Tab-separated table of C-alpha atoms (C1' of nucleotides) in Angstrom:
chain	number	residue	atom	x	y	z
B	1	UNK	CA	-3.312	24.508	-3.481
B	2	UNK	CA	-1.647	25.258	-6.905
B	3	UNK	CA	1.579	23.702	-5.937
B	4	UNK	CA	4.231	23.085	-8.668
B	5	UNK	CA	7.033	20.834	-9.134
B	6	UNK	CA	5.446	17.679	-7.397
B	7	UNK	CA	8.329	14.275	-7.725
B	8	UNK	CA	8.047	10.962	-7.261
B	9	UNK	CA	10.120	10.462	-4.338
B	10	UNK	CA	8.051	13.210	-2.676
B	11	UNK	CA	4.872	11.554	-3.099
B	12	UNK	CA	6.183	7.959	-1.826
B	13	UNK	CA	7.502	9.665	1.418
B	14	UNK	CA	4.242	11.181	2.477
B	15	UNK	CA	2.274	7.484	1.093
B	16	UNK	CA	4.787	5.977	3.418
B	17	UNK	CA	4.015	8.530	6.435
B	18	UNK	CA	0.277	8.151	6.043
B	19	UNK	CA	0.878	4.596	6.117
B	20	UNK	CA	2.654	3.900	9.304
B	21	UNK	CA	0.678	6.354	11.123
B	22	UNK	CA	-2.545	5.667	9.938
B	23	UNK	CA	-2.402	1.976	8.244
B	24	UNK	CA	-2.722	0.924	4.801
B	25	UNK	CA	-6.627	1.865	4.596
B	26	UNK	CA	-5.850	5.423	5.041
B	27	UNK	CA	-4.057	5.423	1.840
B	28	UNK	CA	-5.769	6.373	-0.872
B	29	UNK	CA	-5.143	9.000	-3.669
B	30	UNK	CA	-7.205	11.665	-2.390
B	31	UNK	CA	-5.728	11.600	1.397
B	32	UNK	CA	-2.276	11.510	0.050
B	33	UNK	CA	-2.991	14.229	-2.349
B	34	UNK	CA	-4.417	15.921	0.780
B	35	UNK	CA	-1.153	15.518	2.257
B	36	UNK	CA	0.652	17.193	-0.953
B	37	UNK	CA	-1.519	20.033	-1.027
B	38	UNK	CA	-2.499	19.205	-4.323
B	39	UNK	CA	-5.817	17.425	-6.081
B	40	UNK	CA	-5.443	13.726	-6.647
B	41	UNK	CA	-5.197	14.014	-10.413
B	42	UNK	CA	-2.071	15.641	-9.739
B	43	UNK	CA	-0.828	12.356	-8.872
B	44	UNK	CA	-1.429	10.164	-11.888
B	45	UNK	CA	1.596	11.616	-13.842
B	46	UNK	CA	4.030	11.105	-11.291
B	47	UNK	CA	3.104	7.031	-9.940
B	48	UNK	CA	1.017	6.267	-12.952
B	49	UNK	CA	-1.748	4.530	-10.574
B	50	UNK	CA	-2.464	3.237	-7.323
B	51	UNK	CA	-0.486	0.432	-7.826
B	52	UNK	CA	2.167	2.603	-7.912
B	53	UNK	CA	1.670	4.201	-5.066
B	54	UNK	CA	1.886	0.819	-3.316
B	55	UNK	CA	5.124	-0.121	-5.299
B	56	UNK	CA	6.478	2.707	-3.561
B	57	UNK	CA	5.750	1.560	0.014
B	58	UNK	CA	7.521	-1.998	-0.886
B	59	UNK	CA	10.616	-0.131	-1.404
B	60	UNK	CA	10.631	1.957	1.254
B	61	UNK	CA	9.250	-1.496	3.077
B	62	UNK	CA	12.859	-3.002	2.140
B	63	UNK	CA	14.771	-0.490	2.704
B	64	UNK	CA	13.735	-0.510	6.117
B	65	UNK	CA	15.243	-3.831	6.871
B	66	UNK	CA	18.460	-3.701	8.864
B	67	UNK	CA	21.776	-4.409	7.307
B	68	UNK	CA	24.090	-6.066	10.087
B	69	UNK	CA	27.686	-4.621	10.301
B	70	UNK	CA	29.527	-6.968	7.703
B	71	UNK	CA	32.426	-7.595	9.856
B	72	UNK	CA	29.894	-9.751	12.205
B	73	UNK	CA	30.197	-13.305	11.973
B	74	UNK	CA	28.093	-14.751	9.238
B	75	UNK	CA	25.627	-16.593	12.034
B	76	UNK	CA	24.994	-13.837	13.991
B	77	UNK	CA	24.460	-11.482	10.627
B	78	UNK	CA	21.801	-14.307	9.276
B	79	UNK	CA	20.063	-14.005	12.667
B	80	UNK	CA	20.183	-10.427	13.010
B	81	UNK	CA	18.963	-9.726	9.419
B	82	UNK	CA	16.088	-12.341	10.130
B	83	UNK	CA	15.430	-10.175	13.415
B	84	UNK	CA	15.362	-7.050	11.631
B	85	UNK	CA	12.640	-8.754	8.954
B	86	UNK	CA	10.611	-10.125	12.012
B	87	UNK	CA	10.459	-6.294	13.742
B	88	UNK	CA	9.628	-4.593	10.205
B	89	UNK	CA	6.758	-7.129	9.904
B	90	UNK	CA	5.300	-6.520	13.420
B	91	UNK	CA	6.227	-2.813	12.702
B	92	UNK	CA	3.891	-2.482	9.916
B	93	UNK	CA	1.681	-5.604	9.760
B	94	UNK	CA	-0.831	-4.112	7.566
B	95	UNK	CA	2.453	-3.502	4.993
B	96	UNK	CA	4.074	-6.556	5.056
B	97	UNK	CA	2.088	-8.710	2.972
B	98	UNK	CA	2.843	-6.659	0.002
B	99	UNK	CA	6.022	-8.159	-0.079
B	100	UNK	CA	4.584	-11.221	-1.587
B	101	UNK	CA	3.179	-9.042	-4.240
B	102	UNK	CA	5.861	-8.235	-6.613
B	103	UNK	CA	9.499	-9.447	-7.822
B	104	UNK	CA	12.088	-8.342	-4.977
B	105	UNK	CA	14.094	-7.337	-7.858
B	106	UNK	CA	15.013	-2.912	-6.699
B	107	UNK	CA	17.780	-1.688	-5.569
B	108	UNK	CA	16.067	-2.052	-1.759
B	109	UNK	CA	15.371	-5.120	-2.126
B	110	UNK	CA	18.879	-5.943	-3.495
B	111	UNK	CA	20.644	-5.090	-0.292
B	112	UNK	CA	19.162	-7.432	2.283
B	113	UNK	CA	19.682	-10.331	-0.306
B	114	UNK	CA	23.264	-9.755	-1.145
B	115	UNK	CA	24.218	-9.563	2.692
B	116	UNK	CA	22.335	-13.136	2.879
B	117	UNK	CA	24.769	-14.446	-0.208
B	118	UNK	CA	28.106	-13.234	1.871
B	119	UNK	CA	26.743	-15.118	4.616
B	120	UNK	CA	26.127	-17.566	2.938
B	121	UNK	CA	29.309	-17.781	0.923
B	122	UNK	CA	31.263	-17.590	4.289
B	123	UNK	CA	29.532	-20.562	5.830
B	124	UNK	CA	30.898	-22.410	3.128
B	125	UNK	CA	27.910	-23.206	0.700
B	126	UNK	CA	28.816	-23.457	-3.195
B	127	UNK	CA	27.595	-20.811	-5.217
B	128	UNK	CA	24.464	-22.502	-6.594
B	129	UNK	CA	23.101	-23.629	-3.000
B	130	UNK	CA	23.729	-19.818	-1.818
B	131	UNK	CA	21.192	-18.641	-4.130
B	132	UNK	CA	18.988	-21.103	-3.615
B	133	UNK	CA	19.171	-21.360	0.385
B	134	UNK	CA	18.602	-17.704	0.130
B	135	UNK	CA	15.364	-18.249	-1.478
B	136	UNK	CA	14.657	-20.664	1.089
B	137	UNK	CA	15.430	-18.698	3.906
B	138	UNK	CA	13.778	-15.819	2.424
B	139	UNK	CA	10.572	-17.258	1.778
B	140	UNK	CA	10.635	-18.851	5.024
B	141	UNK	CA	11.231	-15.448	7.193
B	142	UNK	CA	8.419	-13.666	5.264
B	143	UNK	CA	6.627	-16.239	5.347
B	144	UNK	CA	7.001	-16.768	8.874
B	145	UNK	CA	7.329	-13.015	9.868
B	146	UNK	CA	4.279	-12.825	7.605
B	147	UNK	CA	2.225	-15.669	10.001
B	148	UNK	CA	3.162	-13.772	12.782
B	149	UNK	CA	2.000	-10.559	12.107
B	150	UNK	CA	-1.198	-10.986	10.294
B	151	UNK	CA	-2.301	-13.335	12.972
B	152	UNK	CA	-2.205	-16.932	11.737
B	153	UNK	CA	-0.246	-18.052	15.239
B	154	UNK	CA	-2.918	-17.162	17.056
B	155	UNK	CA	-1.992	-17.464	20.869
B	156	UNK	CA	0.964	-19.605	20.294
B	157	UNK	CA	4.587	-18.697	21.302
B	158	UNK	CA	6.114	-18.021	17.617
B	159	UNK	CA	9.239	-17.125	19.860
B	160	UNK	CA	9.653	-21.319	19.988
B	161	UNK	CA	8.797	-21.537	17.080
B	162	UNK	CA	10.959	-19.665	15.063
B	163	UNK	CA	13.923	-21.506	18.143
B	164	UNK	CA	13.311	-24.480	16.732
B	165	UNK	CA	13.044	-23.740	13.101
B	166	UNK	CA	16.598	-21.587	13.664
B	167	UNK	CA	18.013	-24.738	15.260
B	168	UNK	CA	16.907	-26.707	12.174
B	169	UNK	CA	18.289	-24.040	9.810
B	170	UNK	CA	21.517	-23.807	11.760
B	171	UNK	CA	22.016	-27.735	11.034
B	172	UNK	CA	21.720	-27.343	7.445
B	173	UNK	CA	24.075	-24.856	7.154
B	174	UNK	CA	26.669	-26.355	9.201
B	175	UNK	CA	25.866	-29.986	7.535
W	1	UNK	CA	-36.152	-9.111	-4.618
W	2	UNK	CA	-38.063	-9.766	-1.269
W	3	UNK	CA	-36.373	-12.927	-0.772
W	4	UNK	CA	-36.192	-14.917	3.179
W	5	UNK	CA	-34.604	-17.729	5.029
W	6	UNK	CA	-31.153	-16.505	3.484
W	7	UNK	CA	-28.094	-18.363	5.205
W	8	UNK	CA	-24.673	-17.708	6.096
W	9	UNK	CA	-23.690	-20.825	4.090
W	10	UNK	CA	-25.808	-19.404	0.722
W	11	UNK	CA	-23.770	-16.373	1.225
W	12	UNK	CA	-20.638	-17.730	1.573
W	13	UNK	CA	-21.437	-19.995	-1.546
W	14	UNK	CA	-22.477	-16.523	-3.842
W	15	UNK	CA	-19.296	-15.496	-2.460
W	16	UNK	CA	-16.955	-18.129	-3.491
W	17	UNK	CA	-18.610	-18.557	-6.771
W	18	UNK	CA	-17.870	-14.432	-7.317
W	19	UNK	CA	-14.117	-14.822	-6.121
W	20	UNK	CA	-13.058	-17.768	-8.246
W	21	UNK	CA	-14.932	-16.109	-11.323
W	22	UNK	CA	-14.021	-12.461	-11.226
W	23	UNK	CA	-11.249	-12.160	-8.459
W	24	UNK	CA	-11.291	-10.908	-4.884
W	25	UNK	CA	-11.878	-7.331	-6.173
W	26	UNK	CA	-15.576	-8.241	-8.099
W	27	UNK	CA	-16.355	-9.392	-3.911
W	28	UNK	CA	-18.758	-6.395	-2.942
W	29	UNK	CA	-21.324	-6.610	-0.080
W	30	UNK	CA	-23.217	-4.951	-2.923
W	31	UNK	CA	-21.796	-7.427	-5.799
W	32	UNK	CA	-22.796	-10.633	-3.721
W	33	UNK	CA	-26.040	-9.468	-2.342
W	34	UNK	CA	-27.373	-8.930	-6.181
W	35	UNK	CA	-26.065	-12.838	-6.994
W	36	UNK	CA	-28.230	-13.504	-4.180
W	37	UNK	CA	-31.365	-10.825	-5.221
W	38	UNK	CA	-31.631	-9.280	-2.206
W	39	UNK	CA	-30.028	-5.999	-0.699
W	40	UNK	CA	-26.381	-5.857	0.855
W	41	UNK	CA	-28.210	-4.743	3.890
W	42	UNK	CA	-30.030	-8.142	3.817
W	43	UNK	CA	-26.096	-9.524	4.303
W	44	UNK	CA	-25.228	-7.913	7.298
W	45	UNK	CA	-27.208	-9.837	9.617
W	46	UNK	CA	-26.026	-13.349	8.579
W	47	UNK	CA	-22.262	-12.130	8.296
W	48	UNK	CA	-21.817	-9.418	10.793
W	49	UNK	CA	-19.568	-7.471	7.703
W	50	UNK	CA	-17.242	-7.693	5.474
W	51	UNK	CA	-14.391	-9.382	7.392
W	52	UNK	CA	-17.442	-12.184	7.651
W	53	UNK	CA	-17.003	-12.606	3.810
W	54	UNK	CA	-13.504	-12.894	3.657
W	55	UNK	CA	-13.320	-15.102	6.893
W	56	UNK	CA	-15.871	-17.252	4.757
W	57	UNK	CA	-13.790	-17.685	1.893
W	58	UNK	CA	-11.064	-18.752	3.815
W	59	UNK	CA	-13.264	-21.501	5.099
W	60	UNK	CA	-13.875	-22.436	1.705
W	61	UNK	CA	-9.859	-22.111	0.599
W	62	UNK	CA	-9.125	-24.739	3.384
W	63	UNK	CA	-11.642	-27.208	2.120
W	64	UNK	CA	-10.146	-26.779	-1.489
W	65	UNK	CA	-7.041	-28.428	-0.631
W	66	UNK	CA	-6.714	-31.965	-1.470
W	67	UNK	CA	-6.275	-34.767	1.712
W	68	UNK	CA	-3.776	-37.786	0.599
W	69	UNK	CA	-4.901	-40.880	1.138
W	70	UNK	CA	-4.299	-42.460	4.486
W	71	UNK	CA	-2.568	-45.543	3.004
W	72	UNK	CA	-0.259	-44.205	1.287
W	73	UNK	CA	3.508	-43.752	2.581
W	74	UNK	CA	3.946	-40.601	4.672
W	75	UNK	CA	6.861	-39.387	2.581
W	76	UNK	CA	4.217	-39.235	-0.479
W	77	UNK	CA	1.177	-38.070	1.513
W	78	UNK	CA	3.475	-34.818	2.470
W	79	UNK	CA	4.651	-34.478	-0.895
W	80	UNK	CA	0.931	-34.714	-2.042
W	81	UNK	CA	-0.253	-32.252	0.664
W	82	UNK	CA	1.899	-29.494	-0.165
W	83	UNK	CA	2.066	-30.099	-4.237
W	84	UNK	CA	-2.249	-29.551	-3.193
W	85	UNK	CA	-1.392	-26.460	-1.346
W	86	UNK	CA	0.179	-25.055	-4.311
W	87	UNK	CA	-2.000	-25.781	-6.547
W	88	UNK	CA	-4.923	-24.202	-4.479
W	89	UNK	CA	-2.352	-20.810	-4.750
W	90	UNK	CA	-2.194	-21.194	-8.025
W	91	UNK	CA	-5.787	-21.161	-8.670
W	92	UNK	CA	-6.429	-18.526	-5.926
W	93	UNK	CA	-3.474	-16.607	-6.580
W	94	UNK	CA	-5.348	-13.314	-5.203
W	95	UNK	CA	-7.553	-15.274	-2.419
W	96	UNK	CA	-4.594	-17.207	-1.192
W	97	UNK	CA	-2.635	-14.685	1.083
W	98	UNK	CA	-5.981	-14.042	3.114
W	99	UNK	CA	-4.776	-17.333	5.236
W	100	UNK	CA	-1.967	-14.907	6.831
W	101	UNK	CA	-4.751	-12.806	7.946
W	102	UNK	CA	-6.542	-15.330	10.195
W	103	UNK	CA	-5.097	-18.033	12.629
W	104	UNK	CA	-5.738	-21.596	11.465
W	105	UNK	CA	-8.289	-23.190	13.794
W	106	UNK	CA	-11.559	-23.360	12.029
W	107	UNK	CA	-12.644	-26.949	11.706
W	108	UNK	CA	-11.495	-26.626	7.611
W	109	UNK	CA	-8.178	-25.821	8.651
W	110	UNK	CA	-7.854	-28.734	10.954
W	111	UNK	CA	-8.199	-31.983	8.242
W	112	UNK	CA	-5.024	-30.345	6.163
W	113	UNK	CA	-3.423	-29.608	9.430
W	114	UNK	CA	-3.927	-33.526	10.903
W	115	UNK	CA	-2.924	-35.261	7.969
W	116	UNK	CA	0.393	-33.637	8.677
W	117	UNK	CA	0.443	-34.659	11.965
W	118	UNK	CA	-0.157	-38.165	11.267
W	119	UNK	CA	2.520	-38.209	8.201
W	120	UNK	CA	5.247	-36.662	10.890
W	121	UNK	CA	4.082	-39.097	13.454
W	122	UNK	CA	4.799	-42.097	11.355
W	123	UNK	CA	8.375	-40.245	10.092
W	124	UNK	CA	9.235	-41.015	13.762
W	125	UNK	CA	8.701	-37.532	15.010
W	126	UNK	CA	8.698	-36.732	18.839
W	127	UNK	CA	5.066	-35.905	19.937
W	128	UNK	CA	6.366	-32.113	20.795
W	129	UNK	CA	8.376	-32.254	17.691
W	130	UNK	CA	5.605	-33.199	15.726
W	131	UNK	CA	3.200	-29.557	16.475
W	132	UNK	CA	6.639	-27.924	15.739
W	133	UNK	CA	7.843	-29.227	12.704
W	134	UNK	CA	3.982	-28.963	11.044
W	135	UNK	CA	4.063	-25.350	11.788
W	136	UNK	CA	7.582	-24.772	9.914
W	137	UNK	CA	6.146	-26.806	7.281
W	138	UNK	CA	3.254	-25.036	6.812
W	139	UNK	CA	4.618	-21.654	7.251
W	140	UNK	CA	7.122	-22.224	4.728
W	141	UNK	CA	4.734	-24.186	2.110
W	142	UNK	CA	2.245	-21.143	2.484
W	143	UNK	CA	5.189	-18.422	2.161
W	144	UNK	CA	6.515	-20.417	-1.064
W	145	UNK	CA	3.296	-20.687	-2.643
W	146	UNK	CA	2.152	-17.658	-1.573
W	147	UNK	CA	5.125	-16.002	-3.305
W	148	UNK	CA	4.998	-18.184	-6.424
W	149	UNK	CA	1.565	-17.183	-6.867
W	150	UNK	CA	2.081	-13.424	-5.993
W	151	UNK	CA	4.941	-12.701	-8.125
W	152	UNK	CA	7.788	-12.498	-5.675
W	153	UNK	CA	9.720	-15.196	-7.423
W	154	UNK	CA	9.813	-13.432	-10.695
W	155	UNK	CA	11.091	-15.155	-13.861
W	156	UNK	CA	12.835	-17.546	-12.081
W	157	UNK	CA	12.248	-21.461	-11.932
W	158	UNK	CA	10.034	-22.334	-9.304
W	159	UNK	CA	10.238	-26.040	-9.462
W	160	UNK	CA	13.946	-26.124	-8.992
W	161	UNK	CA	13.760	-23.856	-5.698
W	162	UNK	CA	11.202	-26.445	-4.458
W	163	UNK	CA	13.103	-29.226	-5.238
W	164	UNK	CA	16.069	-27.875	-3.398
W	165	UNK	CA	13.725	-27.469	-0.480
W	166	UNK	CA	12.091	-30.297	-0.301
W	167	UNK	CA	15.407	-31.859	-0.467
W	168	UNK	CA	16.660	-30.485	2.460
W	169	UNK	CA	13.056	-31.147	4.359
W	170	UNK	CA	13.478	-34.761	3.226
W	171	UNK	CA	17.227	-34.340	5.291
W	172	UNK	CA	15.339	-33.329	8.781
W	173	UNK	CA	13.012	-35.383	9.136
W	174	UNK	CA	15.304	-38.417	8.201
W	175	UNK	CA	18.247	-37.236	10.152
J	1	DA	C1'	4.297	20.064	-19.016
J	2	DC	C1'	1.781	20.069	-15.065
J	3	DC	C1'	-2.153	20.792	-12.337
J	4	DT	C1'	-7.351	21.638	-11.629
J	5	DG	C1'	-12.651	20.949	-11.583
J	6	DA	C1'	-16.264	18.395	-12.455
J	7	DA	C1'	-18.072	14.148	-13.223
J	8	DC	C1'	-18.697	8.916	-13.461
J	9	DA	C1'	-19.287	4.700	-11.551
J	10	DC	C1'	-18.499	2.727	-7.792
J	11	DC	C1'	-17.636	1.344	-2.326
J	12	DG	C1'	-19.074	-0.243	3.168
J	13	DT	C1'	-22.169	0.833	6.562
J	14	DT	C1'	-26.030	3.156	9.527
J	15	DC	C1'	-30.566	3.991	10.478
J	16	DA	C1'	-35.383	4.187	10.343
J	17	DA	C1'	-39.056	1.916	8.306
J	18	DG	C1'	-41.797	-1.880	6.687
J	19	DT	C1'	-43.788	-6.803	7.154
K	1	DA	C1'	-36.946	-11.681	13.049
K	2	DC	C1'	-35.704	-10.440	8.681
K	3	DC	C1'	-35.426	-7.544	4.803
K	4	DT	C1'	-35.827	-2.866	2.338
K	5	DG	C1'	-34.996	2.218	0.897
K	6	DA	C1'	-32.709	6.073	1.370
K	7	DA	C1'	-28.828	8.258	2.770
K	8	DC	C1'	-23.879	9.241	4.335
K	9	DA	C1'	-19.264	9.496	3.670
K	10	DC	C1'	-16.282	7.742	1.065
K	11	DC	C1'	-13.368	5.392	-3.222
K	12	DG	C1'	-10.169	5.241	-8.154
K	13	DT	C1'	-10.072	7.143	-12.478
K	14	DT	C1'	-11.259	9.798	-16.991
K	15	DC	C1'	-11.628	13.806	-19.454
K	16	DA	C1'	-11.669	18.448	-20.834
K	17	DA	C1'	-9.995	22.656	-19.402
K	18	DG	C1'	-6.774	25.983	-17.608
K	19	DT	C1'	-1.886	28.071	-17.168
DNA sequence: ACCTGAACACCGTTCAAGT
DNA sequence: ACCTGAACACCGTTCAAGT
């Protein structure tokens, strides 16, 4: 005990490791205080609340979504950037859902969207339909990658299932 | 106190009531049990635990949304169905992403789930294309409203980002 | 400015006991 | 069979105090 010279940054990266070892229940302020070597008031100044600890672990949630290599071929960039959403939401299932939680306006959350508008752009769409099939395609992959991982498929192959919504997808694009 | 012959359904009711009044987060074994006047120990056989609550409420979030009547043009009876869905988010914006938590095949989540089924049926929909297309159109209804009541959409207009989308729904199943 | 210690008002759940 | 009482092992957060 008595550390000094606690940060931000530091505090998010063991929330985040406490997370995807031990799910979103073992997060609280004490056990990631525990973690820090320090009390959980120590934590207040630094992420305000809990809330804020959880803000944290949406960034670090976006920022572990895949960005394609840009000289790719806009299809195959769309489809691995939906894959890479897909594997971070059976990654951390318990996670995932607090995506819906809060405006994907940071920096992390910048990055995935603006390779989705280049895509986009390249397939040919106008600049008002790219930012507004983005949104659609968004919603629909966490959405989607959402069902999947909390459960709402049940038994049924969501491998066909995201086939034939990919083959729908593909036809708007290419309309 | 020293209540008997307390039901699941009685519980689930207390435990509605307490969610659409004071928010998921006033929904306490302890919380509903004193609604009730008995002891949250009383709870435990009726609703095995906590999960039992929350699976209950789900129940309950099915039944809230509105079925279109049969008569009615499929087009509109979609259009009806999923304007309902959204309007059961936002009402339950923090109740509403527990249906990514459990897969859909309580009776409750059949009715919604049939209605949709018929409507696609009568758009001229392939029997196999049918189950598939429902599914993209619910997971994308419950990922839109799910965002639009979380927060992920931000500042920005809603109702145009659905229109676009419904747009383009309106496209596939006419193609 | 930054961290601690003690306290407050809560949680879900188990277990033995009562009727 | 059904409910209670007491207890256990936790929570997030406030507030005054220390350095």
């Amino acid at each position: 005990m008595g550390r000094r010279g606690l940060t931000r940054s530091e505090i998010i990266d063991a929330t985040w490791d406490l997370a995807a070892q031990r799910g979103l229940a073992a997060v609280t302020m004490r056990s990631v205080a525990e973690q820090l070597d320090v009390t959980p008031m120590a934590l207040y100044r630094h992420i305000g609340d809990k809330q804020g600890l959880l803000d944290g672990l949406v960034e670090r949630l976006h920022g572990e979504i895949p960005i394609p290599d840009a000289a790719l071929p806009w299809r195959e960039r769309l489809t691995l950037l939906a894959g890479g959403i897909r594997a971070v939401a059976r990654k951390h299932p318990d996670l995932f859902p607090l995506l819906f939680h809060r405006p994907a306006v940071t920096p992390a959350a910048q990055r995935p969207r603006e390779t989705a508008y280049a895509a986009l752009r390249e397939a040919g769409l106008a600049e008002d339909d790219v930012v507004r099939a983005e949104r659609l395609l968004s919603t629909f992959i966490l959405g989607f990658a959402a069902s999947e991982a909390g459960g709402r498929f049940g038994r049924l192959d969501a491998e066909a299932e995201y086939a034939y919504a990919a083959g729908l997808i593909e036809m708007i694009l290419t309309k």
